[in-house]
Coordinates of C-alpha atoms and ligand atoms in Angstrom, one line a residue:
C1 CA 115.4 122.7 -134.7
V2 CA 111.0 123.7 -134.8
C3 CA 111.4 127.3 -135.2
V4 CA 107.6 127.6 -136.0
H5 CA 106.0 130.2 -133.8
A6 CA 109.1 132.1 -132.6
C7 CA 112.7 132.2 -133.1
V8 CA 116.0 134.1 -131.6
C9 CA 119.0 132.1 -133.9
A10 CA 122.4 133.6 -133.3
F11 CA 124.7 133.6 -135.4
V12 CA 128.0 132.8 -133.5
R13 CA 130.9 133.5 -135.1
V14 CA 134.3 134.7 -132.7
L15 CA 137.4 136.4 -134.3
Y16 CA 139.6 137.6 -132.0
R17 CA 143.0 140.2 -132.0
P18 CA 145.3 140.7 -129.2
S19 CA 145.0 144.2 -129.7
P20 CA 141.4 145.3 -129.6
C21 CA 141.7 148.6 -131.7
S22 CA 144.9 147.0 -134.3
S23 CA 143.7 146.1 -138.1
L24 CA 146.5 142.9 -138.1
P25 CA 144.0 139.9 -139.6
F26 CA 142.5 138.4 -136.8
Q27 CA 144.2 135.4 -134.8
G28 CA 141.4 133.1 -134.7
G29 CA 138.1 132.2 -134.0
C30 CA 135.8 130.0 -135.5
T31 CA 132.3 129.6 -138.0
F32 CA 129.9 127.3 -137.2
D33 CA 130.8 125.4 -140.6
D34 CA 132.3 122.2 -138.6
G35 CA 129.0 122.1 -136.0
P36 CA 129.7 123.9 -132.7
G37 CA 133.0 120.8 -131.2
A38 CA 135.0 122.0 -133.2
C39 CA 135.2 125.6 -132.0
D40 CA 134.6 124.5 -128.5
Y41 CA 131.1 126.1 -127.8
H42 CA 129.2 123.7 -125.8
Q43 CA 125.9 123.0 -124.1
D44 CA 126.1 124.6 -120.5
L45 CA 124.2 122.4 -118.3
Y46 CA 122.7 123.4 -115.7
D47 CA 119.8 125.9 -118.3
D48 CA 116.3 125.5 -119.3
F49 CA 116.3 124.6 -123.6
E50 CA 118.6 124.2 -126.2
W51 CA 120.7 126.1 -129.1
V52 CA 120.7 124.2 -131.8
H53 CA 123.1 123.8 -134.3
V54 CA 122.8 124.9 -137.6
S55 CA 124.3 123.2 -140.9
A56 CA 124.1 125.3 -144.1
Q57 CA 125.5 121.6 -145.5
E58 CA 122.9 120.2 -143.7
P59 CA 119.4 119.9 -144.7
H60 CA 116.6 122.1 -141.6
Y61 CA 113.7 123.5 -141.0
L62 CA 113.4 126.8 -141.1
P63 CA 111.4 129.2 -142.3
P64 CA 112.6 129.7 -145.6
E65 CA 112.7 133.9 -145.0
M66 CA 115.5 132.5 -141.8
P67 CA 119.5 132.9 -142.9
Q68 CA 120.8 130.3 -144.6
G69 CA 124.9 128.9 -143.4
S70 CA 125.8 127.9 -140.3
Y71 CA 124.9 129.1 -137.1
M72 CA 123.7 128.2 -133.0
V73 CA 119.7 128.7 -132.9
V74 CA 117.1 128.3 -129.9
D75 CA 113.8 128.0 -130.3
S76 CA 112.0 129.8 -127.0
S77 CA 108.5 128.9 -128.5
N78 CA 107.2 127.2 -125.9
H79 CA 109.1 128.7 -122.8
D80 CA 108.2 130.3 -120.2
P81 CA 109.6 133.4 -119.6
G82 CA 111.9 133.2 -117.2
E83 CA 113.9 130.1 -118.8
K84 CA 117.6 130.4 -120.1
A85 CA 119.2 128.6 -123.1
R86 CA 123.0 129.0 -122.5
L87 CA 125.6 128.5 -124.9
Q88 CA 128.9 128.6 -123.4
L89 CA 132.1 130.0 -124.6
P90 CA 135.3 128.2 -125.3
T91 CA 137.6 130.0 -122.0
M92 CA 139.9 133.4 -123.3
K93 CA 143.2 132.6 -121.7
E94 CA 145.2 134.8 -123.7
N95 CA 146.3 137.7 -121.5
D96 CA 145.0 141.5 -123.2
T97 CA 142.1 142.4 -125.0
H98 CA 140.1 140.2 -126.4
C99 CA 137.7 141.3 -129.4
I100 CA 134.5 139.0 -130.3
D101 CA 133.0 140.2 -133.3
F102 CA 129.6 138.0 -133.4
S103 CA 126.4 138.5 -135.4
Y104 CA 123.1 138.2 -134.3
L105 CA 118.8 138.4 -135.4
L106 CA 116.0 138.3 -132.8
Y107 CA 113.3 137.1 -135.3
S108 CA 109.8 136.1 -134.2
Q109 CA 106.5 135.8 -136.3
K110 CA 102.7 137.1 -135.7
G111 CA 104.1 139.6 -133.6
L112 CA 105.6 137.3 -130.1
N113 CA 108.2 138.0 -127.8
P114 CA 111.2 136.2 -129.2
G115 CA 112.7 137.1 -125.8
T116 CA 116.1 138.7 -124.8
L117 CA 120.0 138.1 -125.7
N118 CA 122.3 139.0 -122.8
I119 CA 126.0 138.2 -123.0
L120 CA 127.1 137.3 -120.1
V121 CA 131.7 137.3 -119.2
R122 CA 132.4 134.9 -116.2
V123 CA 136.4 134.7 -114.5
N124 CA 137.6 132.4 -113.6
K125 CA 134.5 130.0 -112.4
G126 CA 133.1 133.0 -111.0
P127 CA 129.5 134.2 -110.5
L128 CA 127.9 135.6 -113.4
A129 CA 127.0 138.8 -112.2
N130 CA 124.8 141.0 -114.4
P131 CA 124.4 141.3 -118.2
I132 CA 128.2 143.4 -120.2
W133 CA 125.3 143.3 -123.2
N134 CA 121.3 142.6 -124.3
V135 CA 119.2 142.8 -126.9
T136 CA 115.3 143.1 -127.0
G137 CA 112.8 142.0 -129.0
F138 CA 112.1 141.5 -132.4
T139 CA 115.0 143.1 -135.0
G140 CA 114.5 142.4 -138.4
R141 CA 115.3 139.4 -140.8
D142 CA 118.7 140.5 -141.1
W143 CA 121.9 139.9 -138.8
L144 CA 123.6 142.4 -137.0
R145 CA 126.6 142.8 -135.3
A146 CA 128.3 143.7 -132.3
E147 CA 132.0 143.7 -131.0
L148 CA 132.1 143.1 -127.3
A149 CA 136.5 144.2 -126.4
V150 CA 136.5 142.1 -123.1
K151 CA 139.6 142.7 -120.7
F152 CA 141.6 139.5 -119.2
L153 CA 145.1 138.8 -117.1
V154 CA 145.6 135.8 -116.9
C155 CA 148.6 132.8 -117.1
A156 CA 148.1 130.2 -119.1
F157 CA 148.0 130.5 -123.0
L158 CA 145.7 128.7 -125.1
K159 CA 146.1 127.9 -128.6
Y160 CA 142.9 128.1 -130.2
N161 CA 141.5 125.6 -133.6
T162 CA 141.7 128.7 -136.1
G163 CA 138.9 128.9 -139.3
S164 CA 138.3 130.7 -141.5
A165 CA 139.8 134.2 -140.2
G166 CA 138.9 138.0 -141.3
V167 CA 140.1 141.3 -141.5
V168 CA 137.6 143.8 -139.7
S169 CA 138.4 147.3 -141.3
L170 CA 135.7 148.4 -138.3
P171 CA 137.9 150.1 -135.3
C172 CA 136.8 147.9 -132.2
S173 CA 134.2 148.5 -129.4
P174 CA 135.5 151.1 -126.5
H175 CA 137.7 148.4 -124.5
F176 CA 139.1 149.4 -121.3
L177 CA 142.7 149.6 -120.2
R178 CA 143.7 147.4 -117.5
L179 CA 141.8 148.5 -114.3
G180 CA 143.5 148.2 -111.1
D181 CA 142.9 147.3 -107.4
V182 CA 141.6 150.5 -105.4
E183 CA 142.2 150.6 -101.5
V184 CA 141.5 152.8 -99.2
N185 CA 140.5 152.9 -95.3
A186 CA 137.3 151.9 -94.0
G187 CA 135.0 155.0 -93.9
Q188 CA 136.3 156.8 -97.4
N189 CA 135.4 156.9 -100.6
A190 CA 136.9 155.4 -103.0
T191 CA 137.0 155.5 -106.7
F192 CA 137.8 153.2 -109.8
Q193 CA 138.9 155.0 -112.7
C194 CA 137.7 153.3 -116.1
I195 CA 140.1 154.1 -118.7
A196 CA 138.0 153.9 -122.5
T197 CA 139.6 153.4 -125.7
G198 CA 137.6 153.7 -129.0
R199 CA 135.6 156.6 -131.0
D200 CA 133.1 158.7 -129.6
A201 CA 132.9 156.5 -126.7
V202 CA 132.4 159.5 -124.6
H203 CA 128.1 158.6 -125.5
N204 CA 128.4 155.4 -124.6
K205 CA 126.6 154.0 -121.3
L206 CA 129.1 153.3 -118.2
W207 CA 128.9 151.6 -115.3
L208 CA 131.0 149.8 -112.7
Q209 CA 129.6 146.3 -112.4
R210 CA 129.8 144.8 -108.5
R211 CA 130.6 140.9 -108.8
N212 CA 127.4 140.2 -107.2
G213 CA 125.7 141.9 -109.6
E214 CA 125.1 146.0 -108.2
D215 CA 126.0 148.3 -110.7
I216 CA 127.5 151.8 -109.9
P217 CA 126.4 154.4 -111.8
V218 CA 129.0 157.2 -113.9
A219 CA 130.4 160.2 -111.3
Q220 CA 132.6 161.5 -114.0
T221 CA 133.8 161.5 -117.5
K222 CA 136.3 163.4 -118.8
N223 CA 138.4 163.1 -121.9
I224 CA 141.8 162.6 -122.2
N225 CA 142.2 163.2 -125.9
H226 CA 140.1 161.9 -129.2
R227 CA 139.7 158.7 -128.9
R228 CA 140.1 158.0 -125.2
F229 CA 138.3 159.2 -121.5
A230 CA 138.2 158.5 -117.9
A231 CA 135.6 157.1 -115.9
S232 CA 135.3 157.7 -112.0
F233 CA 132.8 155.8 -110.4
R234 CA 132.6 156.6 -107.2
L235 CA 131.9 154.5 -103.9
Q236 CA 130.8 156.6 -100.8
E237 CA 132.4 156.1 -97.2
V238 CA 132.9 152.1 -97.4
T239 CA 133.0 149.4 -95.2
K240 CA 133.9 145.9 -94.9
T241 CA 131.0 144.2 -96.6
D242 CA 131.7 146.6 -100.1
Q243 CA 134.8 145.1 -99.7
D244 CA 134.1 143.1 -103.6
L245 CA 135.4 142.2 -107.5
Y246 CA 134.4 145.5 -109.6
R247 CA 134.8 145.8 -113.6
C248 CA 133.9 149.4 -116.2
V249 CA 131.0 147.7 -118.3
T250 CA 130.5 150.0 -121.5
Q251 CA 127.7 149.7 -123.6
S252 CA 126.9 151.5 -126.8
E253 CA 124.8 150.0 -130.2
R254 CA 128.1 149.1 -131.9
G255 CA 128.5 146.3 -128.4
S256 CA 130.2 146.0 -125.0
G257 CA 133.2 146.7 -123.3
V258 CA 134.0 145.3 -119.9
S259 CA 137.6 145.0 -117.8
N260 CA 139.3 143.0 -116.5
F261 CA 138.4 142.5 -112.8
A262 CA 139.7 145.0 -109.8
Q263 CA 139.3 144.4 -105.9
L264 CA 138.6 147.1 -104.2
I265 CA 140.1 146.6 -100.9
V266 CA 139.1 147.9 -97.3
R267 CA 141.3 148.1 -94.9
E268 CA 140.3 148.5 -91.1
P269 CA 141.8 151.3 -88.9
P270 CA 144.0 150.1 -86.9
R271 CA 142.8 150.1 -82.9
P272 CA 144.6 148.3 -79.3
I273 CA 143.0 145.7 -77.7
A274 CA 144.4 146.6 -74.4
P275 CA 145.0 149.8 -72.5
P276 CA 148.7 151.6 -72.2
Q277 CA 150.9 149.4 -69.1
L278 CA 152.0 151.4 -66.1
L279 CA 155.7 150.9 -65.3
G280 CA 155.9 153.9 -62.7
V281 CA 154.6 157.7 -62.0
G282 CA 155.8 160.3 -60.0
P283 CA 154.2 164.0 -59.1
T284 CA 154.1 165.3 -62.3
Y285 CA 155.2 162.3 -64.7
L286 CA 153.7 159.0 -65.7
L287 CA 155.8 156.6 -67.4
I288 CA 153.9 154.2 -69.9
Q289 CA 154.4 151.7 -72.2
L290 CA 152.1 151.8 -75.0
N291 CA 151.3 147.9 -75.2
A292 CA 150.2 148.3 -79.0
N293 CA 151.1 145.2 -80.3
S294 CA 147.7 143.2 -80.6
I295 CA 146.0 145.2 -82.3
I296 CA 142.1 145.3 -84.5
G297 CA 142.2 146.2 -88.1
D298 CA 145.2 146.1 -90.6
G299 CA 149.0 147.5 -90.5
P300 CA 151.4 148.8 -90.9
I301 CA 150.8 151.3 -88.6
I302 CA 153.5 154.0 -89.5
L303 CA 152.1 156.4 -85.9
K304 CA 151.3 156.0 -82.7
E305 CA 150.1 158.8 -80.7
V306 CA 149.6 158.8 -77.1
E307 CA 145.9 161.4 -76.0
Y308 CA 146.1 162.2 -72.3
R309 CA 143.8 164.3 -70.5
M310 CA 142.5 164.2 -66.7
T311 CA 139.2 162.5 -65.7
S312 CA 138.2 165.4 -64.1
G313 CA 139.0 167.9 -67.1
S314 CA 137.6 169.0 -70.7
W315 CA 141.4 169.1 -72.4
T316 CA 143.2 166.1 -74.7
E317 CA 146.6 166.5 -75.6
T318 CA 148.3 164.5 -78.5
H319 CA 151.3 163.3 -78.2
A320 CA 153.5 161.4 -81.3
V321 CA 155.5 158.8 -79.3
N322 CA 157.7 156.3 -81.6
A323 CA 159.5 154.3 -78.7
P324 CA 158.2 151.8 -76.6
T325 CA 158.2 154.1 -73.7
Y326 CA 156.7 156.8 -73.2
K327 CA 156.9 159.6 -70.7
L328 CA 154.3 161.8 -69.3
W329 CA 155.3 165.1 -68.0
H330 CA 154.6 168.3 -66.4
L331 CA 151.3 166.2 -65.3
D332 CA 148.9 167.5 -61.9
P333 CA 150.3 166.2 -58.6
D334 CA 147.8 163.5 -57.2
T335 CA 145.1 163.8 -60.6
E336 CA 143.8 161.4 -62.1
Y337 CA 144.6 160.7 -65.8
E338 CA 143.1 158.3 -68.9
I339 CA 146.3 157.0 -71.0
R340 CA 144.4 156.2 -74.6
V341 CA 146.9 154.7 -77.5
L342 CA 146.1 155.8 -81.0
L343 CA 147.4 154.0 -83.9
T344 CA 147.7 155.6 -87.3
R345 CA 148.4 152.7 -90.4
P346 CA 149.2 154.5 -94.4
G347 CA 146.3 156.7 -96.9
E348 CA 143.9 159.0 -96.0
G349 CA 141.4 158.0 -92.8
G350 CA 144.6 155.8 -91.4
T351 CA 143.9 156.2 -87.7
G352 CA 141.9 154.0 -85.6
L353 CA 140.1 154.6 -83.0
P354 CA 141.3 155.7 -78.9
G355 CA 142.5 152.0 -77.9
P356 CA 140.8 150.6 -73.6
P357 CA 142.2 153.5 -71.9
L358 CA 144.3 153.9 -69.0
I359 CA 143.3 155.4 -65.5
T360 CA 145.7 156.0 -63.4
R361 CA 146.7 158.9 -60.7
T362 CA 149.7 160.6 -60.4
K363 CA 152.1 160.4 -56.7
C364 CA 151.3 163.7 -54.9
A365 CA 154.5 165.6 -54.4
E366 CA 156.5 167.2 -51.5
P367 CA 153.8 170.9 -50.2
M368 CA 155.3 173.9 -52.2
R369 CA 155.5 175.4 -48.6
T370 CA 152.6 177.2 -46.9
P371 CA 152.3 180.8 -46.7
K372 CA 154.9 182.7 -45.9
T373 CA 152.3 185.0 -43.7
L374 CA 149.3 182.8 -41.6
K375 CA 146.6 184.9 -42.9
I376 CA 144.7 185.4 -38.8
A377 CA 141.0 184.9 -39.7
E378 CA 140.1 186.7 -36.3
I379 CA 141.1 187.9 -32.7
Q380 CA 139.6 187.5 -30.0
A381 CA 140.9 188.1 -26.2
R382 CA 141.5 184.4 -25.6
R383 CA 141.0 182.6 -29.2
I384 CA 143.1 182.9 -32.5
A385 CA 141.2 182.2 -35.3
V386 CA 143.3 181.2 -38.7
D387 CA 142.5 181.3 -42.2
W388 CA 143.0 178.3 -44.6
E389 CA 142.0 179.6 -47.7
S390 CA 145.0 180.4 -48.5
L391 CA 146.1 176.9 -48.4
G392 CA 145.1 175.4 -51.6
Y393 CA 146.0 172.4 -54.0
N394 CA 148.7 174.6 -55.2
I395 CA 150.4 174.5 -52.5
T396 CA 149.1 171.6 -50.0
R397 CA 150.3 169.6 -53.9
C398 CA 147.9 166.7 -52.8
H399 CA 144.1 166.2 -51.7
T400 CA 145.1 164.4 -48.3
F401 CA 146.8 166.9 -46.1
N402 CA 147.5 167.5 -42.3
V403 CA 147.0 170.7 -41.1
T404 CA 149.0 171.0 -37.5
I405 CA 149.2 174.7 -35.0
C406 CA 151.9 175.0 -33.1
Y407 CA 151.9 178.3 -30.9
H408 CA 153.8 179.1 -27.6
Y409 CA 153.5 182.3 -25.4
F410 CA 155.1 183.7 -22.3
R411 CA 153.1 185.5 -19.4
G412 CA 154.8 187.3 -16.4
H413 CA 157.9 185.3 -15.8
N414 CA 157.5 181.9 -15.4
E415 CA 153.6 181.3 -17.3
S416 CA 154.6 180.0 -20.0
R417 CA 153.1 177.3 -22.5
A418 CA 153.3 175.2 -26.3
D419 CA 151.2 172.9 -27.9
C420 CA 150.4 171.2 -31.4
L421 CA 147.3 171.2 -31.8
D422 CA 146.2 168.7 -35.9
M423 CA 143.5 170.3 -37.2
D424 CA 140.7 169.4 -39.8
P425 CA 142.6 169.8 -42.5
K426 CA 138.7 170.9 -44.0
A427 CA 137.9 172.8 -41.2
P428 CA 137.3 177.0 -42.6
Q429 CA 139.6 178.1 -39.4
H430 CA 141.9 176.6 -38.1
V431 CA 141.2 178.3 -34.4
V432 CA 143.1 177.9 -31.2
N433 CA 141.7 177.9 -27.3
H434 CA 142.0 178.8 -24.2
L435 CA 145.2 181.5 -24.7
P436 CA 145.1 184.2 -22.2
P437 CA 144.3 187.6 -23.0
Y438 CA 146.6 189.7 -24.1
T439 CA 149.7 187.9 -24.2
N440 CA 152.2 188.0 -27.3
V441 CA 151.5 184.1 -28.8
S442 CA 153.5 182.8 -31.5
L443 CA 151.6 181.1 -33.7
K444 CA 153.0 178.9 -37.0
M445 CA 151.5 176.3 -39.3
I446 CA 152.8 172.9 -40.6
L447 CA 151.4 171.3 -43.4
T448 CA 152.3 167.7 -44.0
N449 CA 151.3 164.8 -46.6
P450 CA 152.7 161.8 -47.3
E451 CA 155.5 163.2 -50.3
G452 CA 156.7 165.5 -46.5
R453 CA 156.2 168.4 -44.8
K454 CA 156.5 172.1 -44.1
E455 CA 156.3 175.4 -41.8
S456 CA 155.2 178.7 -41.9
E457 CA 157.6 181.0 -40.6
E458 CA 156.8 182.3 -36.5
T459 CA 154.1 185.0 -36.8
I460 CA 153.1 187.0 -33.3
I461 CA 149.9 187.9 -32.5
Q462 CA 148.9 189.1 -29.7
T463 CA 144.9 188.6 -27.8
D464 CA 143.1 191.5 -27.2
E465 CA 142.2 192.6 -24.1
D466 CA 139.1 191.2 -22.2
G467 CA 136.0 194.2 -22.7
T468 CA 137.9 196.5 -24.2
L469 CA 135.8 200.5 -24.1
M470 CA 136.0 202.4 -26.9
F471 CA 135.6 206.4 -26.0
I472 CA 135.6 208.4 -28.8
I473 CA 136.0 211.7 -28.0
S474 CA 135.5 214.7 -31.0
G475 CA 137.5 217.8 -31.0
G476 CA 137.4 221.0 -33.8
G477 CA 138.7 220.5 -36.6
G478 CA 138.9 217.3 -37.5
G479 CA 138.0 214.2 -35.9
R480 CA 140.7 212.0 -33.6
G481 CA 140.1 209.1 -31.9
L482 CA 140.9 208.7 -28.6
R483 CA 141.3 205.6 -26.8
G484 CA 139.2 205.1 -23.4
P485 CA 140.7 203.9 -19.9
R486 CA 141.1 200.1 -20.1
M487 CA 138.5 198.5 -18.4
T488 CA 138.3 195.0 -16.8
S489 CA 135.6 192.6 -17.3
F490 CA 134.1 189.9 -15.2
L491 CA 132.2 188.1 -17.5
H492 CA 134.6 186.0 -17.6
Ligands
NAG1 C1 120.2 145.6 -121.0 O1 118.6 145.2 -119.5 C2 118.9 145.8 -118.8 C3 117.9 146.0 -117.5 O2 118.9 144.3 -117.7 C4 118.2 147.3 -119.1 O3 118.2 147.9 -118.6 C5 119.1 147.7 -120.3 O4 118.5 148.4 -121.0 C6 119.1 146.6 -121.4 N1 119.0 147.0 -122.5 C7 119.6 146.8 -124.0 C8 120.2 147.4 -125.0 O5 118.4 145.9 -123.9
NAG2 C1 150.4 137.4 -118.5 O1 150.9 138.5 -117.9 C2 151.2 138.4 -116.3 C3 150.9 139.1 -115.8 O2 151.4 140.3 -116.3 C4 152.6 137.4 -117.4 O3 152.9 136.7 -116.1 C5 152.7 136.3 -118.6 O4 154.0 135.9 -118.2 C6 151.3 136.9 -120.0 N1 151.2 135.5 -119.8 C7 150.6 135.8 -121.5 C8 150.7 134.4 -121.6 O5 151.3 136.4 -122.1
NAG3 C1 133.0 161.4 -99.8 O1 132.2 162.8 -100.1 C2 130.9 163.0 -100.1 C3 130.2 163.5 -100.8 O2 131.5 163.6 -101.7 C4 131.5 164.2 -98.4 O3 130.2 164.8 -98.3 C5 132.0 163.0 -98.1 O4 132.2 164.7 -97.2 C6 133.1 162.6 -98.8 N1 134.0 161.4 -97.2 C7 134.8 161.3 -96.6 C8 135.4 161.1 -96.0 O5 136.3 162.0 -97.7
NAG4 C1 147.5 179.3 -55.9 O1 145.6 178.6 -56.4 C2 144.6 180.0 -56.2 C3 143.9 180.3 -56.7 O2 143.6 179.2 -57.0 C4 146.1 182.0 -57.2 O3 145.2 182.8 -56.9 C5 147.4 182.0 -56.2 O4 147.9 183.0 -56.4 C6 147.7 180.4 -56.8 N1 149.3 180.6 -56.2 C7 150.6 179.8 -56.3 C8 152.0 180.0 -56.0 O5 150.8 179.2 -57.7
NAG5 C1 155.2 182.2 -10.1 O1 155.4 182.9 -9.3 C2 154.9 182.8 -8.0 C3 156.2 184.3 -7.2 O2 156.2 185.1 -8.5 C4 154.5 181.6 -7.2 O3 153.4 182.0 -6.2 C5 154.1 180.8 -8.4 O4 153.6 179.6 -7.2 C6 155.2 180.1 -9.3 N1 153.6 179.7 -10.1 C7 154.7 178.6 -10.7 C8 153.4 177.3 -11.5 O5 155.5 178.4 -10.8
NAG6 C1 153.8 192.0 -28.0 O1 155.4 192.7 -27.8 C2 155.3 193.6 -28.5 C3 156.7 193.5 -29.8 O2 157.8 192.9 -28.6 C4 155.0 194.5 -27.6 O3 155.1 195.9 -28.5 C5 154.0 194.4 -26.3 O4 154.2 195.3 -26.2 C6 154.1 193.3 -26.2 N1 153.1 192.8 -25.7 C7 152.0 192.0 -25.0 C8 151.1 192.7 -23.6 O5 153.3 191.9 -24.0
NAG7 C1 147.5 162.2 -41.0 O1 146.7 163.1 -39.5 C2 146.0 161.2 -39.5 C3 145.9 160.9 -38.0 O2 146.7 161.8 -36.6 C4 147.1 160.2 -39.7 O3 147.2 158.8 -39.2 C5 148.3 160.4 -40.5 O4 148.9 160.0 -41.5 C6 148.4 161.8 -41.1 N1 149.1 162.2 -42.5 C7 149.7 163.4 -42.9 C8 150.4 162.6 -44.2 O5 151.0 163.2 -41.8

């Protein structure tokens, strides 16, 4: 090792304990007395420069003030900023938390910057993510000590080479209980709760680390007891792009703790691909098939609803459905409806957007009845006008209908006439012309729509006399109207 101007020297003596805060002796570990190979440490192949082994048994060329013993050292002088030397520790394959206890110092001469020592934790050959612990700049000539509490859950078991085992009396760094996966529906807030154990742990730096390197700050911490606390991390209104692996990291002066990676699973609330299908139609009902077997999004579906409204209306009604078909009742005849299906999966915000609509019309219903008495708008000598205002939709129960007026009358001994006239159903009045004056005419109205016909009762109307004059004579004490003599007009 040529360490002339600046050195980063890390003595890495790693020891393992199955349970972090037990006072059990370390179960494994390694010193560098027999070289890095014996400990299964190796130089990363994809870095820029090398770590070098220093052995207590062999002569080396370090400045005399540097520590004695066996350790790994890296000379960071003559390297550009950003260049890296990476030493890989053996893979940890046991379940539960590992405590890694190590000593380090960053040394430099003449006030030079020795660089940064970073600790990274990679899970299952995944990305390196951000450091869980780092130290920058000159740290002095004495060894400093740090511990890492790393939480893993893997299935293979590997026996480590044992080196000299020791007992550490210090409690381990804050460490995490197993972090569980979080599943939410898209659009909801997701919360990871990290539970950490360790003395004074609540004062440590804490964050949630996403696999891609993004750090999420702590939202809330809460003491559970004097040795345990919970930290919450909130991801606001998550989408599919937030789905990833996350882990808790804590850092104190003494060391770092990192949890296992847990998954954020973002589910997409389900939505039918196709509109509902029409199975049957009547004047006041629609029978539909929900047609919700093909969906966009995630299941399982725990609720199906039918949402419908009049195309021209503003209100909407929603009904839960637990059969493949559904009958919408009490609808208006000859009216267009828009029907959609809503699907819900478990969890808050599990209802998806409505599927595409079925737009369909109910059939006409049989006319209710015609008005009991025809509303006469105008009586003249030779014509009678019937008001049709009284024929509202609630009577015709169809938007297409025909109106016929039939009339008959007798005049003198042998003159009679009977006829039926088709009326313009949309005209403001239905007029019967060419009637004789001063004659009792019997009228009735017939309402026809595609579903049926209804007739009104007959109404007898007496046509006016031709050219009637009125003489008004005022008597004493009170006004009294008298009808004057009849005059026959010759205008017609
Ligand atoms: C570690 O590095 C980050 C930037 O990547 C920095 O914010 C943080 O203070 C460093 N921690 C230590 C202990 O140096
Ligand atoms: C590790 O944990 C998993 C899941 O809990 C378990 O199936 C496995 O047997 C454990 N392995 C060891 C070595 O304890
Ligand atoms: C998510 O959290 C924010 C702020 O705490 C809140 O305003 C919002 O309503 C929450 N969203 C949901 C879907 O709960
Ligand atoms: C029909 O509707 C009109 C108003 O649109 C209302 O005045 C009338 O009472 C209704 N008739 C029936 C039979 O419901
Ligand atoms: C009606 O009767 C009168 C006589 O009373 C007769 O002159 C006339 O031709 C009759 N009209 C018809 C249409 O039969
Ligand atoms: C019409 O009928 C009424 C009642 O039946 C009767 O009083 C009236 O005289 C009749 N009018 C004519 C012009 O025959
Ligand atoms: C209404 O009248 C038209 C023409 O006279 C006819 O074609 C149609 O079938 C009638 N509609 C009904 C409902 O009776």
